[in-house]
Amino acid sequence: GYIMTVTEAISKYITFRRSVGEKFDTEPRIMNLFSKAVGEDREMSDINRQQCVSFLYSRPSFKNGLTAY
């Protein structure tokens, strides 16, 4: 089957959101930081919950108890 990397998934998601008329400017920056944190060429199926949680806790807005992620 087709294997999608984190970078590909993010790119496709950003393209989709913009194609339906959303401005979607800030979110891609956060997503690209996530991609770098877990490995840009990593397969989506290899991303686990702990990696997501670790990324969230690394963000200043999450540490302060406020997040929109």
N, CA, C and O atoms as a DFTB+ gen file, in Angstrom:
276 C
 N C O
     1  1       0.803      -1.191       0.000
     2  2       0.000       0.000       0.000
     3  2       0.845       1.253       0.000
     4  3       2.070       1.208       0.121
     5  1       0.173       2.350      -0.136
     6  2       0.824       3.653      -0.159
     7  2       1.209       4.074       1.243
     8  3       0.406       3.989       2.172
     9  1       2.434       4.525       1.389
    10  2       2.919       4.991       2.688
    11  2       3.079       6.500       2.622
    12  3       3.757       7.023       1.737
    13  1       2.447       7.200       3.566
    14  2       2.498       8.652       3.590
    15  2       3.391       9.126       4.731
    16  3       3.285       8.652       5.862
    17  1       4.267      10.063       4.413
    18  2       5.118      10.649       5.449
    19  2       4.369      11.767       6.156
    20  3       3.342      12.246       5.675
    21  1       4.890      12.171       7.291
    22  2       4.299      13.272       8.054
    23  2       4.251      14.530       7.189
    24  3       3.234      15.224       7.161
    25  1       5.333      14.824       6.490
    26  2       5.396      16.014       5.651
    27  2       4.334      15.976       4.554
    28  3       3.685      16.987       4.286
    29  1       4.155      14.829       3.924
    30  2       3.135      14.703       2.869
    31  2       1.732      14.907       3.430
    32  3       0.913      15.605       2.833
    33  1       1.463      14.301       4.571
    34  2       0.139      14.413       5.187
    35  2      -0.166      15.864       5.542
    36  3      -1.272      16.346       5.297
    37  1       0.794      16.549       6.108
    38  2       0.601      17.951       6.477
    39  2       0.363      18.799       5.236
    40  3      -0.537      19.639       5.218
    41  1       1.154      18.587       4.215
    42  2       1.004      19.342       2.975
    43  2      -0.380      19.140       2.365
    44  3      -1.022      20.105       1.949
    45  1      -0.839      17.898       2.312
    46  2      -2.160      17.604       1.757
    47  2      -3.267      18.245       2.601
    48  3      -4.238      18.769       2.057
    49  1      -3.120      18.202       3.922
    50  2      -4.123      18.789       4.811
    51  2      -4.193      20.300       4.636
    52  3      -5.284      20.866       4.563
    53  1      -3.043      20.955       4.568
    54  2      -2.994      22.402       4.372
    55  2      -3.642      22.769       3.032
    56  3      -4.441      23.703       2.956
    57  1      -3.294      22.035       1.993
    58  2      -3.873      22.286       0.661
    59  2      -5.390      22.143       0.699
    60  3      -6.111      22.961       0.129
    61  1      -5.869      21.103       1.371
    62  2      -7.313      20.896       1.482
    63  2      -7.993      22.054       2.192
    64  3      -8.973      22.603       1.689
    65  1      -7.482      22.427       3.353
    66  2      -8.113      23.492       4.136
    67  2      -8.164      24.804       3.361
    68  3      -9.161      25.524       3.417
    69  1      -7.100      25.111       2.647
    70  2      -7.072      26.331       1.838
    71  2      -8.005      26.225       0.639
    72  3      -8.571      27.228       0.205
    73  1      -8.170      25.011       0.099
    74  2      -9.036      24.827      -1.072
    75  2     -10.514      25.053      -0.743
    76  3     -11.315      25.334      -1.634
    77  1     -10.870      24.929       0.531
    78  2     -12.253      25.180       0.939
    79  2     -12.437      26.607       1.465
    80  3     -13.438      26.929       2.105
    81  1     -11.445      27.444       1.176
    82  2     -11.573      28.870       1.464
    83  2     -11.049      29.359       2.799
    84  3     -11.241      30.525       3.144
    85  1     -10.401      28.508       3.545
    86  2      -9.858      28.952       4.826
    87  2      -8.524      29.659       4.625
    88  3      -7.744      29.298       3.744
    89  1      -8.274      30.658       5.442
    90  2      -7.002      31.386       5.369
    91  2      -5.859      30.468       5.796
    92  3      -4.863      30.332       5.085
    93  1      -6.009      29.849       6.947
    94  2      -5.103      28.794       7.423
    95  2      -3.631      29.197       7.343
    96  3      -2.851      28.589       6.609
    97  1      -3.259      30.227       8.107
    98  2      -1.880      30.729       8.092
    99  2      -1.039      30.272       9.283
   100  3       0.108      29.861       9.103
   101  1      -1.583      30.336      10.474
   102  2      -0.824      30.005      11.677
   103  2      -0.642      28.500      11.854
   104  3       0.444      28.041      12.208
   105  1      -1.681      27.750      11.611
   106  2      -1.662      26.312      11.837
   107  2      -0.541      25.584      11.091
   108  3       0.088      24.696      11.666
   109  1      -0.272      25.936       9.824
   110  2       0.814      25.247       9.127
   111  2       2.169      25.389       9.820
   112  3       2.984      24.466       9.789
   113  1       2.407      26.523      10.432
   114  2       3.677      26.702      11.154
   115  2       3.778      25.707      12.309
   116  3       4.825      25.096      12.523
   117  1       2.698      25.553      13.038
   118  2       2.676      24.615      14.164
   119  2       2.825      23.183      13.657
   120  3       3.557      22.382      14.238
   121  1       2.135      22.874      12.582
   122  2       2.218      21.524      12.009
   123  2       3.621      21.216      11.510
   124  3       4.106      20.095      11.665
   125  1       4.272      22.201      10.915
   126  2       5.634      21.984      10.439
   127  2       6.610      21.813      11.595
   128  3       7.586      21.072      11.474
   129  1       6.363      22.485      12.712
   130  2       7.179      22.260      13.907
   131  2       6.997      20.824      14.406
   132  3       7.957      20.165      14.803
   133  1       5.754      20.358      14.377
   134  2       5.482      18.982      14.774
   135  2       6.218      18.007      13.858
   136  3       6.824      17.041      14.323
   137  1       6.160      18.267      12.570
   138  2       6.836      17.416      11.592
   139  2       8.328      17.320      11.883
   140  3       8.911      16.237      11.829
   141  1       8.937      18.448      12.190
   142  2      10.369      18.450      12.503
   143  2      10.648      17.716      13.809
   144  3      11.676      17.054      13.951
   145  1       9.720      17.836      14.766
   146  2       9.913      17.202      16.072
   147  2       9.869      15.673      15.978
   148  3      10.624      14.990      16.670
   149  1       8.999      15.141      15.137
   150  2       8.855      13.684      15.047
   151  2       9.651      13.074      13.900
   152  3       9.862      11.862      13.861
   153  1      10.088      13.905      12.979
   154  2      10.847      13.421      11.824
   155  2      10.052      13.608      10.548
   156  3       9.044      12.934      10.335
   157  1      10.493      14.506       9.712
   158  2       9.741      14.883       8.511
   159  2       9.482      13.716       7.562
   160  3       8.451      13.680       6.891
   161  1      10.393      12.781       7.502
   162  2      10.240      11.644       6.591
   163  2       9.663      10.409       7.279
   164  3       9.618       9.326       6.695
   165  1       9.230      10.578       8.499
   166  2       8.643       9.460       9.249
   167  2       7.265       9.122       8.690
   168  3       6.507      10.009       8.298
   169  1       6.958       7.847       8.659
   170  2       5.651       7.410       8.183
   171  2       4.578       7.774       9.209
   172  3       4.799       7.677      10.416
   173  1       3.431       8.188       8.716
   174  2       2.338       8.565       9.607
   175  2       1.972       7.428      10.562
   176  3       1.653       7.671      11.726
   177  1       2.017       6.218      10.081
   178  2       1.637       5.068      10.911
   179  2       2.619       4.828      12.056
   180  3       2.322       4.071      12.980
   181  1       3.779       5.466      11.999
   182  2       4.778       5.297      13.057
   183  2       4.673       6.349      14.164
   184  3       5.401       6.281      15.154
   185  1       3.776       7.313      14.000
   186  2       3.619       8.360      15.017
   187  2       2.732       7.801      16.126
   188  3       1.662       7.247      15.872
   189  1       3.203       7.961      17.365
   190  2       2.403       7.437      18.479
   191  2       1.929       8.563      19.398
   192  3       2.348       9.715      19.277
   193  1       1.070       8.202      20.292
   194  2       0.460       9.176      21.206
   195  2       1.515       9.916      22.033
   196  3       1.412      11.128      22.220
   197  1       2.510       9.210      22.520
   198  2       3.527       9.832      23.366
   199  2       4.286      10.928      22.610
   200  3       4.625      11.959      23.191
   201  1       4.548      10.712      21.338
   202  2       5.227      11.738      20.549
   203  2       4.354      12.985      20.421
   204  3       4.853      14.108      20.485
   205  1       3.064      12.782      20.243
   206  2       2.134      13.916      20.148
   207  2       2.069      14.667      21.471
   208  3       2.129      15.896      21.495
   209  1       1.949      13.943      22.550
   210  2       1.876      14.567      23.874
   211  2       3.177      15.311      24.188
   212  3       3.144      16.424      24.713
   213  1       4.303      14.709      23.873
   214  2       5.601      15.367      24.108
   215  2       5.702      16.672      23.331
   216  3       6.198      17.675      23.845
   217  1       5.229      16.650      22.089
   218  2       5.250      17.877      21.293
   219  2       4.369      18.943      21.935
   220  3       4.785      20.093      22.073
   221  1       3.157      18.568      22.326
   222  2       2.250      19.547      22.938
   223  2       2.851      20.159      24.192
   224  3       2.765      21.370      24.394
   225  1       3.461      19.331      25.040
   226  2       4.048      19.846      26.272
   227  2       5.303      20.684      26.023
   228  3       5.749      21.410      26.912
   229  1       5.862      20.592      24.845
   230  2       7.029      21.410      24.518
   231  2       6.629      22.819      24.095
   232  3       7.474      23.711      24.021
   233  1       5.345      23.022      23.818
   234  2       4.851      24.317      23.351
   235  2       4.519      25.207      24.539
   236  3       3.860      24.758      25.477
   237  1       4.964      26.462      24.518
   238  2       4.710      27.378      25.640
   239  2       3.235      27.559      25.969
   240  3       2.878      27.612      27.145
   241  1       2.373      27.654      24.969
   242  2       0.957      27.884      25.248
   243  2       0.320      26.684      25.942
   244  3      -0.630      26.851      26.707
   245  1       0.819      25.491      25.692
   246  2       0.281      24.305      26.345
   247  2       0.745      24.237      27.793
   248  3      -0.022      23.861      28.679
   249  1       1.995      24.600      28.031
   250  2       2.534      24.572      29.400
   251  2       1.743      25.492      30.317
   252  3       1.602      25.221      31.510
   253  1       1.225      26.588      29.752
   254  2       0.461      27.544      30.534
   255  2      -1.013      27.151      30.660
   256  3      -1.813      27.892      31.232
   257  1      -1.362      25.988      30.125
   258  2      -2.725      25.507      30.251
   259  2      -3.665      26.001      29.165
   260  3      -4.862      25.718      29.203
   261  1      -3.137      26.733      28.203
   262  2      -3.954      27.254      27.122
   263  2      -3.442      26.700      25.805
   264  3      -2.266      26.850      25.474
   265  1      -4.307      26.077      25.076
   266  2      -3.901      25.596      23.759
   267  2      -5.101      25.469      22.844
   268  3      -6.213      25.178      23.284
   269  1      -4.857      25.691      21.580
   270  2      -5.906      25.531      20.575
   271  2      -5.591      24.348      19.678
   272  3      -6.270      24.135      18.673
   273  1      -4.560      23.568      20.028
   274  2      -4.135      22.468      19.160
   275  2      -5.166      21.374      19.152
   276  3      -4.985      20.360      18.477
